[in-house]
Tab-separated table of C-alpha atoms and ligand atoms in Angstrom:
chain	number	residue	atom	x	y	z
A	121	UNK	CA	-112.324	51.858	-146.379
A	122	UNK	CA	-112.698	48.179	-147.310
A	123	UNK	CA	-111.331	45.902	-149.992
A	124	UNK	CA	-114.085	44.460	-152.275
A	125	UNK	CA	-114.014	41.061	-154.381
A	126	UNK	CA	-116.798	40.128	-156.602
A	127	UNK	CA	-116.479	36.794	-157.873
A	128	UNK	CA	-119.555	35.541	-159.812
A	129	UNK	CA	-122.825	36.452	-158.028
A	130	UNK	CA	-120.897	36.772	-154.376
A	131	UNK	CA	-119.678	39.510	-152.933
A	132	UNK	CA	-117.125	39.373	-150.361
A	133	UNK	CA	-116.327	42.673	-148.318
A	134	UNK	CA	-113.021	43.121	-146.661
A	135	UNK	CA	-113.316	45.725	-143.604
A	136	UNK	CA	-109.722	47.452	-143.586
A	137	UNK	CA	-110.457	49.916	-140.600
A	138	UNK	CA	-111.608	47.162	-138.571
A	139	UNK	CA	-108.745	44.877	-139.597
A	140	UNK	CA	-106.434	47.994	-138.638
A	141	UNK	CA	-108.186	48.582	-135.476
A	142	UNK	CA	-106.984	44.829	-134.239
A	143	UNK	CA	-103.439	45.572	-135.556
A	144	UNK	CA	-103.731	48.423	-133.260
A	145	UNK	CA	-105.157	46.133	-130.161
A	146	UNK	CA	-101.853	43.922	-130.665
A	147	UNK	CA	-100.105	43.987	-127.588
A	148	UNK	CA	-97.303	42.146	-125.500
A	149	UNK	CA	-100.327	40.792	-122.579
A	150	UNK	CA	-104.152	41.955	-122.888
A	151	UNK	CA	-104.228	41.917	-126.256
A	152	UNK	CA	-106.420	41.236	-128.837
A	153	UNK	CA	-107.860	37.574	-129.618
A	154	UNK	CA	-107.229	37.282	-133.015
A	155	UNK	CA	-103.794	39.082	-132.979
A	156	UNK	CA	-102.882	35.945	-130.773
A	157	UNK	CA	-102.735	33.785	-134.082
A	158	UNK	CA	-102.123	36.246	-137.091
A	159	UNK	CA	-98.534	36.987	-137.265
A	160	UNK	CA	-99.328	39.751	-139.845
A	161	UNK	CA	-99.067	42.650	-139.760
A	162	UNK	CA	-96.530	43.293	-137.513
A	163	UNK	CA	-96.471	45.477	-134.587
A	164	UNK	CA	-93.184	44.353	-133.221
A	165	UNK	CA	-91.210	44.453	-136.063
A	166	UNK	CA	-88.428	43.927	-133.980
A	167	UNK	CA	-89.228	40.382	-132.614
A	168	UNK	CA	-89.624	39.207	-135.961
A	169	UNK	CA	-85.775	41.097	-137.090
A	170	UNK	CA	-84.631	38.922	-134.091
A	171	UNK	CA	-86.244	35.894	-135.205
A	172	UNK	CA	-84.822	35.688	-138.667
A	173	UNK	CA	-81.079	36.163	-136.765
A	174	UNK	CA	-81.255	33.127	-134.540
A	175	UNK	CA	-82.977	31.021	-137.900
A	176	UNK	CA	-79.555	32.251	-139.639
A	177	UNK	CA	-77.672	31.307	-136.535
A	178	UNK	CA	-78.936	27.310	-136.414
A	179	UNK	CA	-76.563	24.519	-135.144
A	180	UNK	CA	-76.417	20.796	-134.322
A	181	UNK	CA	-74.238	19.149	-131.949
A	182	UNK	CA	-73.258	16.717	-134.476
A	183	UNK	CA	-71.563	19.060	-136.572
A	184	UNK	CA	-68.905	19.936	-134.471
A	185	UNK	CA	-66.143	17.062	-133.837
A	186	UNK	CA	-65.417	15.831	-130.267
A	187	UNK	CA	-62.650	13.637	-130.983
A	188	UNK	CA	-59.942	15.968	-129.952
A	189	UNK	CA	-61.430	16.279	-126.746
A	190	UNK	CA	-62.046	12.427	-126.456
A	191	UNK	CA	-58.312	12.144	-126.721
A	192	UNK	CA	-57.327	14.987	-124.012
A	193	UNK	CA	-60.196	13.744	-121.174
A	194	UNK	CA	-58.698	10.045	-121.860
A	195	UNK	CA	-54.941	10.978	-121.570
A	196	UNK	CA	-52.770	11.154	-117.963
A	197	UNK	CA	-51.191	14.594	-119.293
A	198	UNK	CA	-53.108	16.916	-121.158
A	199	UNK	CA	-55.555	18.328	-118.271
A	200	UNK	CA	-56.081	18.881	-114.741
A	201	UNK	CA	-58.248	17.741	-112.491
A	202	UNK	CA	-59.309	20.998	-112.442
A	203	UNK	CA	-59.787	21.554	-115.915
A	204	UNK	CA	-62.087	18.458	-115.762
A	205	UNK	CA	-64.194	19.741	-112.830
A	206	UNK	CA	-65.225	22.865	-114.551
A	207	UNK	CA	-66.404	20.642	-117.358
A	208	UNK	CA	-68.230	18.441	-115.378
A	209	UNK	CA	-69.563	21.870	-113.634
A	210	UNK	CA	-70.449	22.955	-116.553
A	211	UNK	CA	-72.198	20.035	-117.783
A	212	UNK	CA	-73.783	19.815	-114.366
A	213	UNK	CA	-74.991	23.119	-114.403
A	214	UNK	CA	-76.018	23.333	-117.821
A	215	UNK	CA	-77.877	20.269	-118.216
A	216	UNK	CA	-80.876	21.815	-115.738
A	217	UNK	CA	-80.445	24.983	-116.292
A	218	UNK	CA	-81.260	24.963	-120.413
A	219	UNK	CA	-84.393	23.048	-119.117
A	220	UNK	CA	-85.220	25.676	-116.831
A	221	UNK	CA	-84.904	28.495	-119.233
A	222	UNK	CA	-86.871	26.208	-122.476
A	223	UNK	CA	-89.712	25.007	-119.289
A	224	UNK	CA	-90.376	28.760	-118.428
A	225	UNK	CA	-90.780	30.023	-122.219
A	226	UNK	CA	-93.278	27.587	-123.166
A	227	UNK	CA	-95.437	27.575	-119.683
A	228	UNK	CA	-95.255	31.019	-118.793
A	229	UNK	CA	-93.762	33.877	-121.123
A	230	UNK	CA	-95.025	32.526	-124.129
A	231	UNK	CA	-98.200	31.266	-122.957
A	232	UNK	CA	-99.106	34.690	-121.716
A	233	UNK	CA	-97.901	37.024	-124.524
A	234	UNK	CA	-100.710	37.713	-127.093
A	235	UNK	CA	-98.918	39.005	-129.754
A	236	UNK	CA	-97.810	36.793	-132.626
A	237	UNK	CA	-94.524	37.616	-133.925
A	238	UNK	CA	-93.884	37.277	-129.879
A	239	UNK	CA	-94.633	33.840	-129.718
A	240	UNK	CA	-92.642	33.048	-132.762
A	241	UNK	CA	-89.494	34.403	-131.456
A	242	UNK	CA	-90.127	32.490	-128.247
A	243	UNK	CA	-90.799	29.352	-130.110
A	244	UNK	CA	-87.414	29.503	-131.733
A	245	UNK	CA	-86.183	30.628	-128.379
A	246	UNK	CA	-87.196	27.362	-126.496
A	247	UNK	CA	-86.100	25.127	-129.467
A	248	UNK	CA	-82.509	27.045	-129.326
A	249	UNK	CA	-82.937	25.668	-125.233
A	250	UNK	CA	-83.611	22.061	-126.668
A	251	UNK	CA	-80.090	22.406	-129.070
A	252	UNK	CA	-78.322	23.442	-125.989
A	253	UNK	CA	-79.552	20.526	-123.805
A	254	UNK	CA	-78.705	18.067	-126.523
A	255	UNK	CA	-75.540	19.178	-126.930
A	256	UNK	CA	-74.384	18.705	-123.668
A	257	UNK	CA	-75.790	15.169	-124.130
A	258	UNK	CA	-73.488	15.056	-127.250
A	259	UNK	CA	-70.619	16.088	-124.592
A	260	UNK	CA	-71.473	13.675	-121.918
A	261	UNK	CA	-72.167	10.596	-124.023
A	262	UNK	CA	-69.117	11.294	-126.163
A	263	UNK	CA	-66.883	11.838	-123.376
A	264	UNK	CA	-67.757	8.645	-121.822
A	265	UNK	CA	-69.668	10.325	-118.256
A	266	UNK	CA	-71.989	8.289	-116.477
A	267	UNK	CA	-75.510	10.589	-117.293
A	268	UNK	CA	-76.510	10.355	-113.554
A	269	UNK	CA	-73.717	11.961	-112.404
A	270	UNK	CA	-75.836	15.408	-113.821
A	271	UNK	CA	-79.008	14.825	-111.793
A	272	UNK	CA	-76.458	14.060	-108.740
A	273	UNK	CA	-74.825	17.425	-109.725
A	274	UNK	CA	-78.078	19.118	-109.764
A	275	UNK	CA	-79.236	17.399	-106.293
A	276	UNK	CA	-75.964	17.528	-104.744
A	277	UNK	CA	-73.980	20.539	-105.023
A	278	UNK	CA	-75.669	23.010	-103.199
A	279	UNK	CA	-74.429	26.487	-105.778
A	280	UNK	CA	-76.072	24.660	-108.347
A	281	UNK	CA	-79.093	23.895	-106.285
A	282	UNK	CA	-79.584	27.510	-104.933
A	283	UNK	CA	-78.738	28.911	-108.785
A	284	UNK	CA	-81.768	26.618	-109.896
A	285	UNK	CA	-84.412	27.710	-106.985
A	286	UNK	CA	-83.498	31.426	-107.641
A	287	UNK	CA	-85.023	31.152	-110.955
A	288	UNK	CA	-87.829	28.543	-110.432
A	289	UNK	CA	-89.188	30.961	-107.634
A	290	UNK	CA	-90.313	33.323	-109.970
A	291	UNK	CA	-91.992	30.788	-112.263
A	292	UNK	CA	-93.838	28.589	-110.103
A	293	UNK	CA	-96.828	31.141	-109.968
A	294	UNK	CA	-97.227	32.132	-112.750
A	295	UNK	CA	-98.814	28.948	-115.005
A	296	UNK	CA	-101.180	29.174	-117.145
A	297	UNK	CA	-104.452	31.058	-117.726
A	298	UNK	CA	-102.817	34.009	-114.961
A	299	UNK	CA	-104.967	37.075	-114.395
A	300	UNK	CA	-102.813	40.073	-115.820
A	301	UNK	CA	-105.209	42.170	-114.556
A	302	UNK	CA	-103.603	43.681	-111.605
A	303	UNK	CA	-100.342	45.751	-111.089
A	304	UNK	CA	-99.066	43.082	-108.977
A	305	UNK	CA	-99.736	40.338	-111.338
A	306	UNK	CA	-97.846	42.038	-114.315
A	307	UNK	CA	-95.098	43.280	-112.052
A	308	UNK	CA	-94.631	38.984	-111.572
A	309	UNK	CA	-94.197	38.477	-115.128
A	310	UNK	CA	-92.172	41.769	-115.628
A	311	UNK	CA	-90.030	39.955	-112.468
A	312	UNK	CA	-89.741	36.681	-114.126
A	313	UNK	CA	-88.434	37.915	-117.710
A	314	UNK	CA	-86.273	40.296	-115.685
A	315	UNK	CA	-84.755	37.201	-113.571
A	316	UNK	CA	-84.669	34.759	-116.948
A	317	UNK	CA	-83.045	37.320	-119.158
A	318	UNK	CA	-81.146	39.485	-117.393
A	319	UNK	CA	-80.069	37.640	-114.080
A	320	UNK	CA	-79.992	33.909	-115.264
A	321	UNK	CA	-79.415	34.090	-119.061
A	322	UNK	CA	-77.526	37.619	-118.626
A	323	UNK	CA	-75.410	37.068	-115.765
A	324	UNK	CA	-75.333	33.820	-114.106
A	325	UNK	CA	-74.575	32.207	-117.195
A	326	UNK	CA	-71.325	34.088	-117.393
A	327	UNK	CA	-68.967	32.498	-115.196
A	328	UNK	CA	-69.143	29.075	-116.685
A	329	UNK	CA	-69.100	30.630	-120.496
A	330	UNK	CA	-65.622	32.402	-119.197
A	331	UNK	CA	-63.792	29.451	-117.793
A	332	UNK	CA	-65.148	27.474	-120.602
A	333	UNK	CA	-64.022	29.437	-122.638
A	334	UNK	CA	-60.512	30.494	-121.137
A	335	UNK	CA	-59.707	26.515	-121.254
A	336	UNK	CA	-60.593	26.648	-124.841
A	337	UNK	CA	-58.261	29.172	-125.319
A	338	UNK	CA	-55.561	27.169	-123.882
A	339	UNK	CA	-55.967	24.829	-126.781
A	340	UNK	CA	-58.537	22.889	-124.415
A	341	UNK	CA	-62.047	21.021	-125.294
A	342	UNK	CA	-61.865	22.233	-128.834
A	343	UNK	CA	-64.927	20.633	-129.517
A	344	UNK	CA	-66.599	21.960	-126.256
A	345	UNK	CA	-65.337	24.923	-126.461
A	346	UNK	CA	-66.963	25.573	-129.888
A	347	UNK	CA	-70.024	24.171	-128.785
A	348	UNK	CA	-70.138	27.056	-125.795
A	349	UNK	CA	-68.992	29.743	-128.480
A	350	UNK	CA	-72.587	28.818	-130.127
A	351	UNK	CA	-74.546	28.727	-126.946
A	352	UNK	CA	-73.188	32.103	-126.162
A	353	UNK	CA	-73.532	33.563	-129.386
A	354	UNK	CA	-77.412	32.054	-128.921
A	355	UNK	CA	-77.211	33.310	-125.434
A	356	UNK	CA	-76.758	36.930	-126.608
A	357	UNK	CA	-80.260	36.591	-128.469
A	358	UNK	CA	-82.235	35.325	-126.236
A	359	UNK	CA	-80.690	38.496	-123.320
A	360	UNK	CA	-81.458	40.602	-125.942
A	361	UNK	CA	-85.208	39.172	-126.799
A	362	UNK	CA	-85.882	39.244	-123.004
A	363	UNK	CA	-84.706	42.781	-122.374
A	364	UNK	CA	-86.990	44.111	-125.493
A	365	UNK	CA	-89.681	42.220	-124.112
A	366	UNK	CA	-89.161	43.965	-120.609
A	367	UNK	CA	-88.741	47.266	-121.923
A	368	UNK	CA	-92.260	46.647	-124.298
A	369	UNK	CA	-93.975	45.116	-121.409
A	370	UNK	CA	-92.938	48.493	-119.491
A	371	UNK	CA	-94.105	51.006	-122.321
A	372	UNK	CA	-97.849	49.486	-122.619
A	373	UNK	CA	-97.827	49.196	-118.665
A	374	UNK	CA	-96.466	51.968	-117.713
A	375	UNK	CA	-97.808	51.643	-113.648
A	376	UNK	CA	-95.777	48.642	-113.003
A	377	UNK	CA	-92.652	50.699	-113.404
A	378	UNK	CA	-92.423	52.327	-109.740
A	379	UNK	CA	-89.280	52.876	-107.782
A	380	UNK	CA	-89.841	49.990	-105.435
A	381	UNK	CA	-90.003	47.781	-108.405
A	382	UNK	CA	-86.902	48.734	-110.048
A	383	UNK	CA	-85.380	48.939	-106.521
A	384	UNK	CA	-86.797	45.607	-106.363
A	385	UNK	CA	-85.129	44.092	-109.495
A	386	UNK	CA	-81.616	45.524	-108.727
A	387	UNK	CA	-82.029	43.170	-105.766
A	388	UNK	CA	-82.355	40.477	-107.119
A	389	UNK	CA	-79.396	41.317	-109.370
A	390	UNK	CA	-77.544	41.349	-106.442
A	391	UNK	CA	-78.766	38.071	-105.190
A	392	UNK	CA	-77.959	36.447	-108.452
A	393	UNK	CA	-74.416	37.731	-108.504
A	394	UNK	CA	-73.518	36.177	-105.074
A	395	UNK	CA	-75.009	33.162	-105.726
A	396	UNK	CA	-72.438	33.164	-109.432
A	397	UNK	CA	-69.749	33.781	-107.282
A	398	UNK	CA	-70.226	31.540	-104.959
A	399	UNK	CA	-70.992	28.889	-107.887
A	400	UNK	CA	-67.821	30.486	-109.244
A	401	UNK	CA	-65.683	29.334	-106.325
A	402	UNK	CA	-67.181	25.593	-106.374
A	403	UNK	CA	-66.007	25.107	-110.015
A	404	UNK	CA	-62.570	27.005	-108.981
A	405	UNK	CA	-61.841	25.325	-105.903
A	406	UNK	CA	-58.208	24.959	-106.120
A	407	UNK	CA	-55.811	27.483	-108.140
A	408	UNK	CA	-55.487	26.356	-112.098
A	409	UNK	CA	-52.819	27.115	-114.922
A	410	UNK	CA	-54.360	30.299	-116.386
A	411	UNK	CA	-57.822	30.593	-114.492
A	412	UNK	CA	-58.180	32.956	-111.708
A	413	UNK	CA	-61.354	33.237	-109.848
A	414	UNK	CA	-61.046	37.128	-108.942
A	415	UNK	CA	-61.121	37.554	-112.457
A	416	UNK	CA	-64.346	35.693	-113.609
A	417	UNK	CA	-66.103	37.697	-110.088
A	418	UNK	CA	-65.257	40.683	-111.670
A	419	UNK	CA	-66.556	39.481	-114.768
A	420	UNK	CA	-69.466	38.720	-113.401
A	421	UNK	CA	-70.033	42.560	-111.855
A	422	UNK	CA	-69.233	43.686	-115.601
A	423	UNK	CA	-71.773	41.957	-116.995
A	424	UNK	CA	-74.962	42.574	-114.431
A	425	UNK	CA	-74.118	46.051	-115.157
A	426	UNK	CA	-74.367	45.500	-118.520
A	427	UNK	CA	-77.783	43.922	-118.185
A	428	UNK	CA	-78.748	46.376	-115.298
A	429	UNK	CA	-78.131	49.515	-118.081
A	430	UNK	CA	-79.684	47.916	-120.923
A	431	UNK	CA	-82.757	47.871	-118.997
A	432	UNK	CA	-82.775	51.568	-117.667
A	433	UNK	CA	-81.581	50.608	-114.462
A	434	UNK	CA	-78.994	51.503	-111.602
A	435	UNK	CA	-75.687	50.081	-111.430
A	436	UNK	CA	-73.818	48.366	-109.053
A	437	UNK	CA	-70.442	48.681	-109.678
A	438	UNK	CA	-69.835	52.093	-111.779
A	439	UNK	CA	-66.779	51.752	-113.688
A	440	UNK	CA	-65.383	48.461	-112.583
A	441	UNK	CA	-63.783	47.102	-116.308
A	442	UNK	CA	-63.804	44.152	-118.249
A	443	UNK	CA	-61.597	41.817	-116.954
A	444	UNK	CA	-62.198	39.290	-120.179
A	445	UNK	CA	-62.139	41.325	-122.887
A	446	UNK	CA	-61.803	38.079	-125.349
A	447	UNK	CA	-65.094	36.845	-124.648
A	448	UNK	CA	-66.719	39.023	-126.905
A	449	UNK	CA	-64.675	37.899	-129.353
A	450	UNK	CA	-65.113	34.578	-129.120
A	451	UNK	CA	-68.632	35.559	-129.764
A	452	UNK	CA	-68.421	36.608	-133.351
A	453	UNK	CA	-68.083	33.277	-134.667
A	454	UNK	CA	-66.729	33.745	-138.588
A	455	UNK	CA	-69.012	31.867	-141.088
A	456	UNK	CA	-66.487	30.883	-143.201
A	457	UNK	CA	-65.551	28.250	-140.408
A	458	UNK	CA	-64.873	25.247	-142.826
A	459	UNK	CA	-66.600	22.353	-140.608
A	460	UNK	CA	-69.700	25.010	-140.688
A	461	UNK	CA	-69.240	25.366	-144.489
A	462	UNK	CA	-72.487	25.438	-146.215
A	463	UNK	CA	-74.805	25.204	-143.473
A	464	UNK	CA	-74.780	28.327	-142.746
A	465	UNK	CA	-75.225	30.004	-146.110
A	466	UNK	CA	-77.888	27.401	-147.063
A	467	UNK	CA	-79.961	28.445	-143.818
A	468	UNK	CA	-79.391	32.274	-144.395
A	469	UNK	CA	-81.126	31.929	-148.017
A	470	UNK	CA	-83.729	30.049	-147.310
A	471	UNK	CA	-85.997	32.630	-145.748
A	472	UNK	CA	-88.557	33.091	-148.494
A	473	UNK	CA	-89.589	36.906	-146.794
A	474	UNK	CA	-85.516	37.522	-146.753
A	475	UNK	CA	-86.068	40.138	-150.173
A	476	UNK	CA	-89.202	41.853	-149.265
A	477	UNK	CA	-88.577	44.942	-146.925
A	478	UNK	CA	-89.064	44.838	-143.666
A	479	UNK	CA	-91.669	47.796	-143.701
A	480	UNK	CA	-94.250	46.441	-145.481
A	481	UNK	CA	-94.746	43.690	-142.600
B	286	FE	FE1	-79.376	28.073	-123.588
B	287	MN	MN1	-80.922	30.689	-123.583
């Protein structure tokens, strides 16, 4: 079957079973060349679903006011020192740590996927990493903090440090032009979205969004505080784009899916979640009004076995409950919010594939 166009004295002949056969030879690695730049059609209907969310989901820094918060890190009364180290933890933390995450999408996951919509959804995913970093710029520059006290946090404070080389461990080796020939080769890259997604982005994320988050609800960092509810809601997205991609990765490559290997991941779970709680216990050093560090642990065993499940995997602490149940919450961030007004709305119209249906892609 072809598609034929005569125009004048040429003939141009359209081969639809070939053009069908590449559709078919789309695939998350080892696929086919020219499926690496045509977006259409789509195979992974999915990525593109996911794409069109975090479009409708864009922020700026800018938009949300800081002055509030200004006021409180200025004043003798209104915070702790405690409440200040968590935000200078946080900022610490953060500042690499986005850079990490946006550093490994471009020069490894992306780079190696060969399936369109994939890399579009990853694009968006490392710009979303260049909105978080800048906003924490917005925080330190309008709270008045001297910028190299972040590369002194990074260097200096050894649960950040070790946070940082669990994840860069499992990007180092995989640069570009990789051979994903081999079992062990794709069981690197099946390793590395595992750790990103699920261990970094997933879990070890977590404790700061919670005590962020729990000052906020003290009437706290307004400002940061809604900048955070973003990230997370952002955060969500890119766990969720990283688990799909696992789980894909794992249908077309079946072999890489052995018991050592999975035994293998749930290891490094576990590595990640003591290295969050000992992180956890730097930024909670001291007891604080309405922040308890047994609670954000426990949090943090919640959530790996969240991210542990969603990927067909083992848990490690059956039944242990949520000790934050507000976080979710915090999450669904209403539209109507008036210093968001418009924005929003204007970005969630102005997809011009928003009316035609998703199956014809
Ligand atoms: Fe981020
Ligand atoms: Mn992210």
């Amino acid at each position: 079957m072809s598609w034929t166009y005569q125009l004048g004295n040429r003939t141009f002949i359209l081969d639809r079973e070939k053009a069908e056969e590449a559709q078919a030879a789309k695939m998350v690695i080892n696929g086919r060349e020219t499926m690496t730049f045509n977006l259409l059609p789509l195979k992974y209907q999915w990525a593109y679903t996911l794409y069109r969310t975090m479009k409708a989901n864009h922020w700026e820094p800018e938009d949300i006011p800081m002055q509030k918060d200004i006021e409180q890190w200025r004043s003798d009364t209104a915070l702790s020192d405690v409440d200040r180290w968590i935000i200078r933890m946080g900022i610490g933390y953060f500042s690499a740590a986005e850079g990490i995450v946006g550093d490994n999408i471009i020069h490894v996951v992306r780079e190696l996927m060969t399936a369109s919509e994939l890399k579009l959804v990853l694009g968006r995913h490392a710009h979303e990493e260049n909105i978080h970093a800048d906003s924490l710029l917005y925080m330190i520059s309008s709270l008045g903090i001297n910028p190299h006290e972040c590369e002194a946090m990074f260097e200096d404070i050894d649960t950040i440090r070790r946070k940082n080389e669990f994840v860069t461990q499992v990007s180092q080796s995989l640069r570009r032009d990789m051979d994903l020939s081999t079992v062990e080769s794709k069981q690197l890259l099946a390793k590395n979205i595992f750790v990103f997604g699920q261990c970094m982005e997933g879990t070890q994320f977590y404790g700061l969004f919670g005590m962020v988050l729990s000052l906020y609800r003290q009437g706290k960092f307004p400002g940061i505080g809604q900048m955070f509810r973003y990230t997370l809601r952002d955060e969500s997205n890119h766990i969720e784009l990283f688990r799909q991609l696992l789980l894909e990765l794992i249908e077309e490559n079946p072999e890489i899916w052995t018991p050592e290997f999975r035994a293998e991941l749930v290891g490094l779970m576990q590595e990640a979640i003591k290295l969050e709680k000992e992180f956890i216990a730097d930024c909670l050093p001291v007891a604080a009004v309405g922040l308890n560090a047994g609670e954000f642990s426990q949090y943090i065993d919640y959530i790996a076995d969240r991210r542990l499940e969603g990927c067909g995997l083992p848990l490690l602490n059956p039944g242990v409950s949520n000790p934050l149940p507000w976080l979710a919450e915090l999450m669904d961030i209403k539209k109507e919010q008036n210093f968001f007004e418009g924005r929003v709305t204007e970005y969630q119209k102005s997809s011009a594939l928003g009316s035609v249906n998703d199956d014809e892609l």
